[in-house]
PDB file of C-alpha atoms and ligand atoms in Angstrom:
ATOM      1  CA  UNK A  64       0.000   0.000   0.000  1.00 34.00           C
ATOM      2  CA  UNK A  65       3.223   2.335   0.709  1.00 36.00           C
ATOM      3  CA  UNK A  66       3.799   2.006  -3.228  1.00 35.00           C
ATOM      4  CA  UNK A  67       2.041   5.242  -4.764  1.00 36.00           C
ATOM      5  CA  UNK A  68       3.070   7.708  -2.261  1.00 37.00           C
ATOM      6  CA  UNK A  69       6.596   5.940  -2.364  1.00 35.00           C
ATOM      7  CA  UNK A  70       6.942   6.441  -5.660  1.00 36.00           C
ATOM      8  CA  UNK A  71       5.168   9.679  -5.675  1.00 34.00           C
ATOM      9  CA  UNK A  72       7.837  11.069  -3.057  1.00 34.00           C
ATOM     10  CA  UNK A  73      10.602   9.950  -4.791  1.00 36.00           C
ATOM     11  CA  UNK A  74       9.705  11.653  -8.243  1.00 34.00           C
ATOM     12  CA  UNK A  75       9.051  15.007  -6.179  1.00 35.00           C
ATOM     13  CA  UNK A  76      12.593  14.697  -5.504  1.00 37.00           C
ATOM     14  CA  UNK A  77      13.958  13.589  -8.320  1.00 34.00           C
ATOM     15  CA  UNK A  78      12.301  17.149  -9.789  1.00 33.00           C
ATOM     16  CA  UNK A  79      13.544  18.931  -7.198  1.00 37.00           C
ATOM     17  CA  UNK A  80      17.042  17.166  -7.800  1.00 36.00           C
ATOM     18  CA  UNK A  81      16.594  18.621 -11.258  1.00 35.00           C
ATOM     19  CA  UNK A  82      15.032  22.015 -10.416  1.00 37.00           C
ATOM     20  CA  UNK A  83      17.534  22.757  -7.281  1.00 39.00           C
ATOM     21  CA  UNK A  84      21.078  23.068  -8.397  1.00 34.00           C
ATOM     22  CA  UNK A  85      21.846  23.424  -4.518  1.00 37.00           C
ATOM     23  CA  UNK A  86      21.322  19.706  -3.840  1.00 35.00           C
ATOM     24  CA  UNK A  87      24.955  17.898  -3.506  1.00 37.00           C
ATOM     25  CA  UNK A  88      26.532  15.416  -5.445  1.00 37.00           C
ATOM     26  CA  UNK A  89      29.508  15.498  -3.693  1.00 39.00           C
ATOM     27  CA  UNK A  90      30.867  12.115  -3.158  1.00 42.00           C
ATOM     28  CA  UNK A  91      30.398  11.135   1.399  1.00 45.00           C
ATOM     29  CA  UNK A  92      34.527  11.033   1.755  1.00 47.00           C
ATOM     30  CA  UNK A  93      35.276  14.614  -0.023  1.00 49.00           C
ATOM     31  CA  UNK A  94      34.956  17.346   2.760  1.00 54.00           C
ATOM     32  CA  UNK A  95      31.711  19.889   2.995  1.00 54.00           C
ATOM     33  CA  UNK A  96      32.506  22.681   0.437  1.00 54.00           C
ATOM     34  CA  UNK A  97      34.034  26.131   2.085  1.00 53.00           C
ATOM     35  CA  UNK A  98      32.520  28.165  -0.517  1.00 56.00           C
ATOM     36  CA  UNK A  99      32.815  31.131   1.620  1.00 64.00           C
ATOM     37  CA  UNK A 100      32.668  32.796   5.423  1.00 82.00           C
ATOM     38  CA  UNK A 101      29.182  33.115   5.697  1.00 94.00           C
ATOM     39  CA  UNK A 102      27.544  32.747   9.327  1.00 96.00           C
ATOM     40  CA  UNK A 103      24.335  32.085  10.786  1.00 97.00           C
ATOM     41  CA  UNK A 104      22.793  34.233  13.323  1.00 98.00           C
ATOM     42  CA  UNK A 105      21.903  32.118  16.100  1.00 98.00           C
ATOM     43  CA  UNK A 106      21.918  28.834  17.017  1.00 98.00           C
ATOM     44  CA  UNK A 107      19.539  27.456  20.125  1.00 98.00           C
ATOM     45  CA  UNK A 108      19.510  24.042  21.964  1.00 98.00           C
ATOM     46  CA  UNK A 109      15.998  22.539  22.799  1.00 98.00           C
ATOM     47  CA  UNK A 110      15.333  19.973  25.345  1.00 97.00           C
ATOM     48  CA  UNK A 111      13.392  17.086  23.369  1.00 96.00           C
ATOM     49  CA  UNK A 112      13.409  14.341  26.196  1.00 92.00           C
ATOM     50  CA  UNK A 113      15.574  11.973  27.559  1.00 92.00           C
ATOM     51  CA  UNK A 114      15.652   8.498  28.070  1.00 92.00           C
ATOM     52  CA  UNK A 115      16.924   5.563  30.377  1.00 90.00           C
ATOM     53  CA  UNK A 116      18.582   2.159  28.468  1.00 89.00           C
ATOM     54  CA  UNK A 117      19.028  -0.904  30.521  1.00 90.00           C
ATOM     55  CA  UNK A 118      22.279  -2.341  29.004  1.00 89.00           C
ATOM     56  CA  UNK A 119      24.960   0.706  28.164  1.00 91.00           C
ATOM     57  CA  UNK A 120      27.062  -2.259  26.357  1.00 89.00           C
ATOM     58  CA  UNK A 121      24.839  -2.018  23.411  1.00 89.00           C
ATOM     59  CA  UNK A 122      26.331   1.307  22.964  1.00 89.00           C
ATOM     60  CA  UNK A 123      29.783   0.153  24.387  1.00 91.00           C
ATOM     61  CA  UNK A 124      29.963  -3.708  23.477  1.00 90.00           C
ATOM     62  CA  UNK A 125      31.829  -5.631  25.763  1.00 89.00           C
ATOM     63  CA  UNK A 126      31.615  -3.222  28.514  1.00 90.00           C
ATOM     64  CA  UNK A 127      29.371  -2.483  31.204  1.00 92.00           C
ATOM     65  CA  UNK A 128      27.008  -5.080  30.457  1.00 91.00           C
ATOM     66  CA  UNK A 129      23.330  -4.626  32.282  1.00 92.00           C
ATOM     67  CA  UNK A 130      24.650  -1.226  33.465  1.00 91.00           C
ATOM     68  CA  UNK A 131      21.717   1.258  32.853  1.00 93.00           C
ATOM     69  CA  UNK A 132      22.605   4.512  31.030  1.00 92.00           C
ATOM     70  CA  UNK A 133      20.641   8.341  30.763  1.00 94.00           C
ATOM     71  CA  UNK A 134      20.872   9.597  27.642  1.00 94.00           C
ATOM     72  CA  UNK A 135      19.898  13.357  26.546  1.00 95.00           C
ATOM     73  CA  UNK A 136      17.794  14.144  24.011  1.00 95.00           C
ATOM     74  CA  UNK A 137      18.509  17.501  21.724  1.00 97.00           C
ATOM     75  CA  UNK A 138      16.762  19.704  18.748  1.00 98.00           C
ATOM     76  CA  UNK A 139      18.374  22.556  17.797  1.00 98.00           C
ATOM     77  CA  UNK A 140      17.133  25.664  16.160  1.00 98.00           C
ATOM     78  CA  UNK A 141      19.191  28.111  13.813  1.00 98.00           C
ATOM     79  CA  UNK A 142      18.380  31.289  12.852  1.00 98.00           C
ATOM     80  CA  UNK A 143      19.836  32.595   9.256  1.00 98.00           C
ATOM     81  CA  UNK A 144      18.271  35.683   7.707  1.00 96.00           C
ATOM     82  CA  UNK A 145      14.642  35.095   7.625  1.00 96.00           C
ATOM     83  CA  UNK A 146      15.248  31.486   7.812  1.00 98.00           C
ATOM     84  CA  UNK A 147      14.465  29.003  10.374  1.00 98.00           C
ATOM     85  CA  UNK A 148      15.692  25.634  10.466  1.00 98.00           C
ATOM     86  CA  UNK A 149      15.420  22.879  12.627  1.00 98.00           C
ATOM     87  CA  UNK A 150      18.017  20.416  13.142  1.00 98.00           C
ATOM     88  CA  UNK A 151      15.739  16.764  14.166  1.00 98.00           C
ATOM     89  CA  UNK A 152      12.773  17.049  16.303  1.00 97.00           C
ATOM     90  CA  UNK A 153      12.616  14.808  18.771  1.00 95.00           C
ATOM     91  CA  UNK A 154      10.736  12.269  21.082  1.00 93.00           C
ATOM     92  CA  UNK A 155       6.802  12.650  20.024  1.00 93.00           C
ATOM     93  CA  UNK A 156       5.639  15.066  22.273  1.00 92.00           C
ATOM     94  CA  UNK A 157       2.100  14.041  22.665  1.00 91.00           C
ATOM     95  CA  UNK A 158       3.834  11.725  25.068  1.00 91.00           C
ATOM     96  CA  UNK A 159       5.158  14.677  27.310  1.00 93.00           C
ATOM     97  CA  UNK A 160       4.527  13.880  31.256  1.00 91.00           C
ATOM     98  CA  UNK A 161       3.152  10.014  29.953  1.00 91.00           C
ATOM     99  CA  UNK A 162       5.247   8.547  33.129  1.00 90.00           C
ATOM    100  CA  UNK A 163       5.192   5.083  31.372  1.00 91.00           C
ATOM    101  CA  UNK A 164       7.391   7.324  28.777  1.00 92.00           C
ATOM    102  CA  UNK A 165       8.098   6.378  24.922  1.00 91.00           C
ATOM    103  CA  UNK A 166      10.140   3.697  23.068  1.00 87.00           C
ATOM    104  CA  UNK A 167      11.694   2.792  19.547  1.00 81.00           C
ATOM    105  CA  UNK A 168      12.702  -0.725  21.222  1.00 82.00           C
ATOM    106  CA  UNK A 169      10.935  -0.991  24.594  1.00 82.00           C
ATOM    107  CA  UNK A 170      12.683  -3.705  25.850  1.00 85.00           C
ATOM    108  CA  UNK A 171      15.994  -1.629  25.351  1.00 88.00           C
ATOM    109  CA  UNK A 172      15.299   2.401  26.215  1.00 90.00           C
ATOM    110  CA  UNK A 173      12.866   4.268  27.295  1.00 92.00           C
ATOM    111  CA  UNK A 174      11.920   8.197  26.465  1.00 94.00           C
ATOM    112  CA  UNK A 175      10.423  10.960  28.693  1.00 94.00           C
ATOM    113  CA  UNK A 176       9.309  14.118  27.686  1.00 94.00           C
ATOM    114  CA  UNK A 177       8.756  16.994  29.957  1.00 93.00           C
ATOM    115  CA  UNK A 178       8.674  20.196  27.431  1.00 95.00           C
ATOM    116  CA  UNK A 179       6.566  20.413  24.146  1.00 96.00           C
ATOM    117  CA  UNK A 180       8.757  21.474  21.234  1.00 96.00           C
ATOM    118  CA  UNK A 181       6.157  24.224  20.819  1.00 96.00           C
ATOM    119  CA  UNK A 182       6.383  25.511  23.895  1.00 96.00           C
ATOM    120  CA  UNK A 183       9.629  25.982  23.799  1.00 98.00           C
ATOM    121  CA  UNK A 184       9.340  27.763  19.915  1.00 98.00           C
ATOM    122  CA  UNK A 185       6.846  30.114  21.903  1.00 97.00           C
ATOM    123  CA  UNK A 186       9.680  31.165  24.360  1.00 97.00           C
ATOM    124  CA  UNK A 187      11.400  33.059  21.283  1.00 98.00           C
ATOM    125  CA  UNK A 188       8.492  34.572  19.681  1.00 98.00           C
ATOM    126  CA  UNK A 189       8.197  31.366  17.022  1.00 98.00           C
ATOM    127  CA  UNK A 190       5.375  28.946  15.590  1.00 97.00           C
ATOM    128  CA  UNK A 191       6.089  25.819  14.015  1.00 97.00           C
ATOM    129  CA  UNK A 192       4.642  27.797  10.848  1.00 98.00           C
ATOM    130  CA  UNK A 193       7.696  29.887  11.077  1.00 98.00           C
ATOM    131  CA  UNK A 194      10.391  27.457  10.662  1.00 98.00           C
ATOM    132  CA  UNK A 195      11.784  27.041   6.795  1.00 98.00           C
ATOM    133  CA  UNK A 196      13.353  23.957   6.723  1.00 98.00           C
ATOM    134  CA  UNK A 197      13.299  20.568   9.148  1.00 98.00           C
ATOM    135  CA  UNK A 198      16.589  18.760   8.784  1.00 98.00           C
ATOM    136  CA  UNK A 199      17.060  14.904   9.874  1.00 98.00           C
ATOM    137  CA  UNK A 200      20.192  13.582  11.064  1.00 98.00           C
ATOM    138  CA  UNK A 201      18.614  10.280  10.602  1.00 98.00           C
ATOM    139  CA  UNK A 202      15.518   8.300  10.766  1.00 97.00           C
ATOM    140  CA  UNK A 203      14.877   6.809  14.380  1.00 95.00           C
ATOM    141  CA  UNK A 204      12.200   7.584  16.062  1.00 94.00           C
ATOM    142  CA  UNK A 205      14.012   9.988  18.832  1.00 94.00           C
ATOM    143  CA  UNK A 206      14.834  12.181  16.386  1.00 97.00           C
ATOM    144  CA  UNK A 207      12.136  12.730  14.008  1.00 97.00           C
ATOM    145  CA  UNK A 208       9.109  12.034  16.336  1.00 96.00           C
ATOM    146  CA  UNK A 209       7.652  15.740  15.514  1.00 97.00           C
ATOM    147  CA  UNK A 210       8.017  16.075  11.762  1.00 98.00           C
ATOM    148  CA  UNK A 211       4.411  16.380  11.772  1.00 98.00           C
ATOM    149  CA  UNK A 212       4.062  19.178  13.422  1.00 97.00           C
ATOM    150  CA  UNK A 213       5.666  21.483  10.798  1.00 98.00           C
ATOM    151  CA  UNK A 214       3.764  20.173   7.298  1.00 98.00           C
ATOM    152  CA  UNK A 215       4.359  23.208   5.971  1.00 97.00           C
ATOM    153  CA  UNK A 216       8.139  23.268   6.267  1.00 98.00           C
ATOM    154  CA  UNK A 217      10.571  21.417   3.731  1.00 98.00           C
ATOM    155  CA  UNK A 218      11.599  18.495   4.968  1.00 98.00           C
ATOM    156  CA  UNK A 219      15.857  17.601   3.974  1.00 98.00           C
ATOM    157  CA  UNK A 220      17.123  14.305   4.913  1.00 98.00           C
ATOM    158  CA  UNK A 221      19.718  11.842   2.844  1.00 98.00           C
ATOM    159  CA  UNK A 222      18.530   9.770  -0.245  1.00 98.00           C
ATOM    160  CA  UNK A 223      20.052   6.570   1.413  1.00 98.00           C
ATOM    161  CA  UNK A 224      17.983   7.308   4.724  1.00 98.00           C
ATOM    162  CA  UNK A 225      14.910   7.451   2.591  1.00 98.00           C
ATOM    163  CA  UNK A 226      15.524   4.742   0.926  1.00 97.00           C
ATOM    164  CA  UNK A 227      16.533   2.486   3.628  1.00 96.00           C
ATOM    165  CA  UNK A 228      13.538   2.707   5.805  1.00 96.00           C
ATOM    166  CA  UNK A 229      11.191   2.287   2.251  1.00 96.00           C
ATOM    167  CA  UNK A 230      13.355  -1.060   1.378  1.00 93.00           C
ATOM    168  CA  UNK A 231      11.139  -3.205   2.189  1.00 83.00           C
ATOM    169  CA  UNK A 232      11.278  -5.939   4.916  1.00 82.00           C
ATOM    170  CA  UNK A 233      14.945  -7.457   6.173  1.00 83.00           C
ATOM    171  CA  UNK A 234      15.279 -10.295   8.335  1.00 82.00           C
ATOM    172  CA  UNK A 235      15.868  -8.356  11.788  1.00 86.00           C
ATOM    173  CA  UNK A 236      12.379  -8.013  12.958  1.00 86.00           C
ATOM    174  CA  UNK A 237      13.755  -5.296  15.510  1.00 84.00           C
ATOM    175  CA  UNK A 238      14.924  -3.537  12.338  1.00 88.00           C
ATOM    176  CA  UNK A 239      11.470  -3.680  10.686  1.00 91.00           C
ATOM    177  CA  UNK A 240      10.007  -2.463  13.675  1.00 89.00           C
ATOM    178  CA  UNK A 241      12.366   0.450  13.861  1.00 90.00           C
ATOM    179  CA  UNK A 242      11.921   1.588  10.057  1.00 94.00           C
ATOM    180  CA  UNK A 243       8.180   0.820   9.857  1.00 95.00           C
ATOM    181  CA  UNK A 244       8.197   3.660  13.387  1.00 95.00           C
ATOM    182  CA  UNK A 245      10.462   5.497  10.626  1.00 97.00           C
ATOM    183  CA  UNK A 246       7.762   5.444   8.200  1.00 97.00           C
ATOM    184  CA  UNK A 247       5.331   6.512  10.306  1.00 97.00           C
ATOM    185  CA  UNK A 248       6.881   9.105  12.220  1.00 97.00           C
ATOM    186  CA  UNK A 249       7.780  10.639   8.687  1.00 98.00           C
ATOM    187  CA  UNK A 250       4.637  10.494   7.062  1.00 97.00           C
ATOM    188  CA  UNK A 251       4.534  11.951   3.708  1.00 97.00           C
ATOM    189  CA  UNK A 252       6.122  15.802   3.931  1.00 97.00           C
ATOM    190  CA  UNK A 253       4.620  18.128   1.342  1.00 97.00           C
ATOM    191  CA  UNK A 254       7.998  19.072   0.404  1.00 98.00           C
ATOM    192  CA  UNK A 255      10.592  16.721   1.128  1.00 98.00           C
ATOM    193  CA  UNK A 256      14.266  17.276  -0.154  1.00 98.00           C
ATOM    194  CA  UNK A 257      16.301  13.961  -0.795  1.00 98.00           C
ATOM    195  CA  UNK A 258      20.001  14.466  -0.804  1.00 98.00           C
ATOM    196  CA  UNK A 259      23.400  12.493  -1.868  1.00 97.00           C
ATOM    197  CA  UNK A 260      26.156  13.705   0.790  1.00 96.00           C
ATOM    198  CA  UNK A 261      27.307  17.034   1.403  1.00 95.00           C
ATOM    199  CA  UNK A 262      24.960  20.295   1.055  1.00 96.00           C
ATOM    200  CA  UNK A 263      26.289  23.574   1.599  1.00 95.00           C
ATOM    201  CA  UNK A 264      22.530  24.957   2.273  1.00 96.00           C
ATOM    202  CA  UNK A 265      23.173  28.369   1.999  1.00 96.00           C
ATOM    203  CA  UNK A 266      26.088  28.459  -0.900  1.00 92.00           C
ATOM    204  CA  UNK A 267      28.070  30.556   1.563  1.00 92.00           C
ATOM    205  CA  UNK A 268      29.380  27.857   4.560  1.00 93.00           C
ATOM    206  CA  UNK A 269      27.103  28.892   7.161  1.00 96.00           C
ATOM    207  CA  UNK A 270      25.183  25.943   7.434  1.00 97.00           C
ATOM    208  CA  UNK A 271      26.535  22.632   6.146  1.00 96.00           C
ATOM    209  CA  UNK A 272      25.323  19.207   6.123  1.00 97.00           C
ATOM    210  CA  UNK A 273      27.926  16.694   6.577  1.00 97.00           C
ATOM    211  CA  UNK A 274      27.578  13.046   5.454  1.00 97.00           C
ATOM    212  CA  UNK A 275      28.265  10.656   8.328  1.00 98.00           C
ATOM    213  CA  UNK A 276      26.471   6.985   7.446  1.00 98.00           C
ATOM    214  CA  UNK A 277      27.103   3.888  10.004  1.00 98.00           C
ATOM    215  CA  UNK A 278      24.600   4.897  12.416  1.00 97.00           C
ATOM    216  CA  UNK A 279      21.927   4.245  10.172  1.00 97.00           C
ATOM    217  CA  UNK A 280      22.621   4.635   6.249  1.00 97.00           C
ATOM    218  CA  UNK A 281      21.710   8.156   5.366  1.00 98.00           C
ATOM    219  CA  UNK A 282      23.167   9.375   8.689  1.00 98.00           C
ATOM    220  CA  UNK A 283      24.371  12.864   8.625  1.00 98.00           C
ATOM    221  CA  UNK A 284      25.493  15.611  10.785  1.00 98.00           C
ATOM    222  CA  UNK A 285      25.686  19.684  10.708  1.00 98.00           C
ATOM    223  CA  UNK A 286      27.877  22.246  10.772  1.00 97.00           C
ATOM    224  CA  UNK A 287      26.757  26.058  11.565  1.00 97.00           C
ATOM    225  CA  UNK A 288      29.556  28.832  11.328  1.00 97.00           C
ATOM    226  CA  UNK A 289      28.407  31.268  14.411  1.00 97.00           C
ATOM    227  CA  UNK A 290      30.628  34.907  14.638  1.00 96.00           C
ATOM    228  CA  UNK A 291      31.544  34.728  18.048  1.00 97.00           C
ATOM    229  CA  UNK A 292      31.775  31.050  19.017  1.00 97.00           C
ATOM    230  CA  UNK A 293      32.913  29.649  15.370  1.00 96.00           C
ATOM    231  CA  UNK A 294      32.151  26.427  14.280  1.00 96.00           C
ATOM    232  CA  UNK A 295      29.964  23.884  15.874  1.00 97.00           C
ATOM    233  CA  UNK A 296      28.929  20.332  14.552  1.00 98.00           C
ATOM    234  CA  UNK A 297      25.702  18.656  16.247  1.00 98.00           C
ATOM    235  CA  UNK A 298      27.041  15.374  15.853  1.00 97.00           C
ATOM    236  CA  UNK A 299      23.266  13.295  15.053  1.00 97.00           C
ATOM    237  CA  UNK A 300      24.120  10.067  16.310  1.00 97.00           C
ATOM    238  CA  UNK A 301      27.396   9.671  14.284  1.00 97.00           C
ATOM    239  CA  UNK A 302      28.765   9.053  18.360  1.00 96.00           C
ATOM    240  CA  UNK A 303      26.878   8.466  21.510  1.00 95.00           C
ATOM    241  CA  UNK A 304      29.559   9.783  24.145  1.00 94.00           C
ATOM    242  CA  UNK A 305      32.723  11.592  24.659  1.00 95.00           C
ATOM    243  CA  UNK A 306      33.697   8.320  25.736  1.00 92.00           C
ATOM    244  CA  UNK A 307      32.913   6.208  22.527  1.00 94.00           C
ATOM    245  CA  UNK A 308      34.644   9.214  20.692  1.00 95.00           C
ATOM    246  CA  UNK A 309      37.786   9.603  22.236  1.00 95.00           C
ATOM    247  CA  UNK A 310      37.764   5.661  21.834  1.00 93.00           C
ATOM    248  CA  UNK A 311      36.693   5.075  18.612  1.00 94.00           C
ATOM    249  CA  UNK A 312      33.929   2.585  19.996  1.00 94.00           C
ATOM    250  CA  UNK A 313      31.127   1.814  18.055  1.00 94.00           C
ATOM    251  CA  UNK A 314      27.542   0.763  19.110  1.00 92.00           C
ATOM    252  CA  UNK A 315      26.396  -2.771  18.030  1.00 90.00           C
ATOM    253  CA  UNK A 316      23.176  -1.247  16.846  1.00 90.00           C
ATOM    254  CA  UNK A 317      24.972   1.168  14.227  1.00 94.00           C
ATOM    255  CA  UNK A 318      24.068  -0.559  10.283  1.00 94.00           C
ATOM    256  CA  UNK A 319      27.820  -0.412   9.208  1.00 96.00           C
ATOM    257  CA  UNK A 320      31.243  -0.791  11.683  1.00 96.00           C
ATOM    258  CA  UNK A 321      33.200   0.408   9.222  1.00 97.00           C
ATOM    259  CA  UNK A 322      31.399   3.478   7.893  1.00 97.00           C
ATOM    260  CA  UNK A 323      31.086   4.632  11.466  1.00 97.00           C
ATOM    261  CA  UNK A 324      34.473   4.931  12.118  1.00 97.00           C
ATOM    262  CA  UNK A 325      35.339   6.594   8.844  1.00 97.00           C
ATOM    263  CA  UNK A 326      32.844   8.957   9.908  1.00 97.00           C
ATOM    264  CA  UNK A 327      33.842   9.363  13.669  1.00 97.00           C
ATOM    265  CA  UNK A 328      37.182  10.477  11.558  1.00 96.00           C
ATOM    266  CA  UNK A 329      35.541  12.435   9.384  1.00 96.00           C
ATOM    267  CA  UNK A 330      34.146  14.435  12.265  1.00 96.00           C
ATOM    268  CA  UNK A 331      37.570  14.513  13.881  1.00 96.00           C
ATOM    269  CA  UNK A 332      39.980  15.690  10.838  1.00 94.00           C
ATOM    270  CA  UNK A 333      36.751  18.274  10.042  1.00 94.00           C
ATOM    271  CA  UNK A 334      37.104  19.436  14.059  1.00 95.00           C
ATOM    272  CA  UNK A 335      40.987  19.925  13.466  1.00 94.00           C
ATOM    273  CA  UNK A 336      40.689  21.953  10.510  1.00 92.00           C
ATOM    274  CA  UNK A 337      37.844  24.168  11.620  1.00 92.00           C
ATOM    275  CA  UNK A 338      38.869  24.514  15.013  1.00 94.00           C
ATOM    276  CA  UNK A 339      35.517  22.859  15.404  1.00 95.00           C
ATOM    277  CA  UNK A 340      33.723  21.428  18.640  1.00 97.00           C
ATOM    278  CA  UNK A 341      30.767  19.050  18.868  1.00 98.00           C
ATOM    279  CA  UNK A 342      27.964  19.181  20.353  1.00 98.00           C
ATOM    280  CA  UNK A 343      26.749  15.302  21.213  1.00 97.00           C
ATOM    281  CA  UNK A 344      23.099  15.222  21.233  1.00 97.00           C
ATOM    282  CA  UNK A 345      22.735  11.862  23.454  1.00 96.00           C
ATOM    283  CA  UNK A 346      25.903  12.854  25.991  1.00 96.00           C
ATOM    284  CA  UNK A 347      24.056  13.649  29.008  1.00 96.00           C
ATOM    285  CA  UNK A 348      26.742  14.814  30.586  1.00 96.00           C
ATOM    286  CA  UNK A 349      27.743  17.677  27.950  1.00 97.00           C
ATOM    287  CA  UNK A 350      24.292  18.410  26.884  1.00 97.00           C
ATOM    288  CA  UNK A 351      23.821  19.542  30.683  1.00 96.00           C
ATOM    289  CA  UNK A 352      26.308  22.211  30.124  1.00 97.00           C
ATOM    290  CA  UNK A 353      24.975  23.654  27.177  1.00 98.00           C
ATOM    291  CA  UNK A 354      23.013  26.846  27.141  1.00 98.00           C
ATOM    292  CA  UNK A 355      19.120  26.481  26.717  1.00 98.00           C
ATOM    293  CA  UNK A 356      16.620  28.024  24.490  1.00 98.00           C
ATOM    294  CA  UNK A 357      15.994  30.853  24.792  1.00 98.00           C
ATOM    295  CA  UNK A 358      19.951  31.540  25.333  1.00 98.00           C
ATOM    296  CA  UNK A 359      21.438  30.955  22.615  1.00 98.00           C
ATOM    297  CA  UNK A 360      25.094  31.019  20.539  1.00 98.00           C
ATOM    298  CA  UNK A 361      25.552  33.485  18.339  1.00 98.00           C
TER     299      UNK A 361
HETATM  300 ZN1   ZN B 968      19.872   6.907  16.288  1.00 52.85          ZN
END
């Protein structure tokens, strides 16, 4: 039954592939075009839940096996011109204050939310009407449980993410459960941009979308050039922790070993040359330090 909108989705971006000489065809392993200097104004964090897993080895396998973990939960929000964009949106909030919480694998993690993504729009003067563009690090359900509530925004996320989760069924049925959530959560965007690696949105550096499959396989993460604090990547879920960084560890969950450590590097050489830092979305213990809408970098 998924077959005409399918289809019909993928010819709206194959048009817009045509139509849009923005979207990238930059092969994943060149680095993001520095086409200029260009900045964004302002970039905010936004709580969007947090969960509990009972076994942190799935993220660090072959340690700390039926250790429980809390993991954060981050959107962020940039502001560029008259644009608004937000980078993934989060656990569904019509679970917000459910105490029995939210899963994508309940007998793994569990998700509580405590602040509407709306709510916390309001505290800046914003609707979700306002915001221009929704951009997906990837596809689970954490991080694209509100695409919904912006239908009139364009949606960007990678071709191979797309693609992935519309592939039909595989022989994990943890994985079908996961991408049929996907497909769910996702619904069918009235404008929905499919990309192939790299995409300098803005032409100028400001914002840049930098391929990192492993995680999933049309994982990506973003860079935003701010004036004052420079050049910060929201990592997606290209790492879990500081820890798994620093140690090149990767989850058992992620689709490809390999691709996620060519992308942890990636993210590393890409820090080095920028003078970059990361922010982690699931690291807890960073993502407490960070300010919170409606402080923001700038
Ligand atoms: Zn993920």
């Amino acid at each position: 039954m998924r077959g005409t909108p399918v289809n019909r989705f993928c010819a709206w971006a194959v048009v817009a592939a045509l139509a849009n000489p923005s979207i990238s065809t930059a092969a994943s392993s060149d680095p993001p075009a520095l086409t200029g200097s260009g900045v964004a104004d302002r970039l905010y964090r936004l709580d969007c839940g947090h969960s509990v897993a009972n076994d942190e080895s799935v993220w660090t396998p072959g340690e700390n096996v039926g250790k429980s973990i809390e993991f954060s939960s981050t959107c962020y929000l940039i502001k560029h011109g008259r644009d608004v964009i937000m980078w993934d949106t989060g656990v569904p909030e019509a679970t917000v204050n459910d105490p029995k919480g939210w899963s994508t694998l309940p007998s793994l993690i569990v998700y509580h939310v405590e602040r509407t993504l709306t709510s916390q729009l309001v505290e800046i003067g914003l609707a979700p009407g306002d915001v221009t563009y929704v951009i997906l690090s990837h596809s689970h359900g954490d991080h694209i449980g509100n695409v919904k509530l912006f239908p009139d925004s364009e949606v960007i996320l990678q071709k191979a993410e797309f693609d992935w989760i519309n592939s039909g069924p595989q022989a994990d049925p943890k994985l079908n459960a996961l991408t049929a959530l996907a497909r769910e959560l996702l619904g069918h965007p009235k404008k929905l941009r499919l990309i192939n690696g790299d995409l300098d949105l803005y032409g100028d550096g400001s914002v840049d979308l930098i391929s990192t499959p492993g995680h999933t396989p049309g994982s990506q993460s973003l860079m935003v050039h701010l004036a004052k604090s420079g050049y910060i990547i929201l990592s997606g879920d290209v790492v879990h922790s500081k820890g798994n960084f620093e140690r090149r560890t990767v989850p058992s969950l992620n689709t490809d070993r390999a691709q996620s450590l060519a992308s942890m590097q990636r993210i590393r050489s890409i820090m080095q040359t920028r003078h970059a830092q990361m922010f982690i979305n699931h690291d807890k213990a960073q993502t407490d330090q960070l300010k919170l809408i409606p402080d923001f970098y700038d």
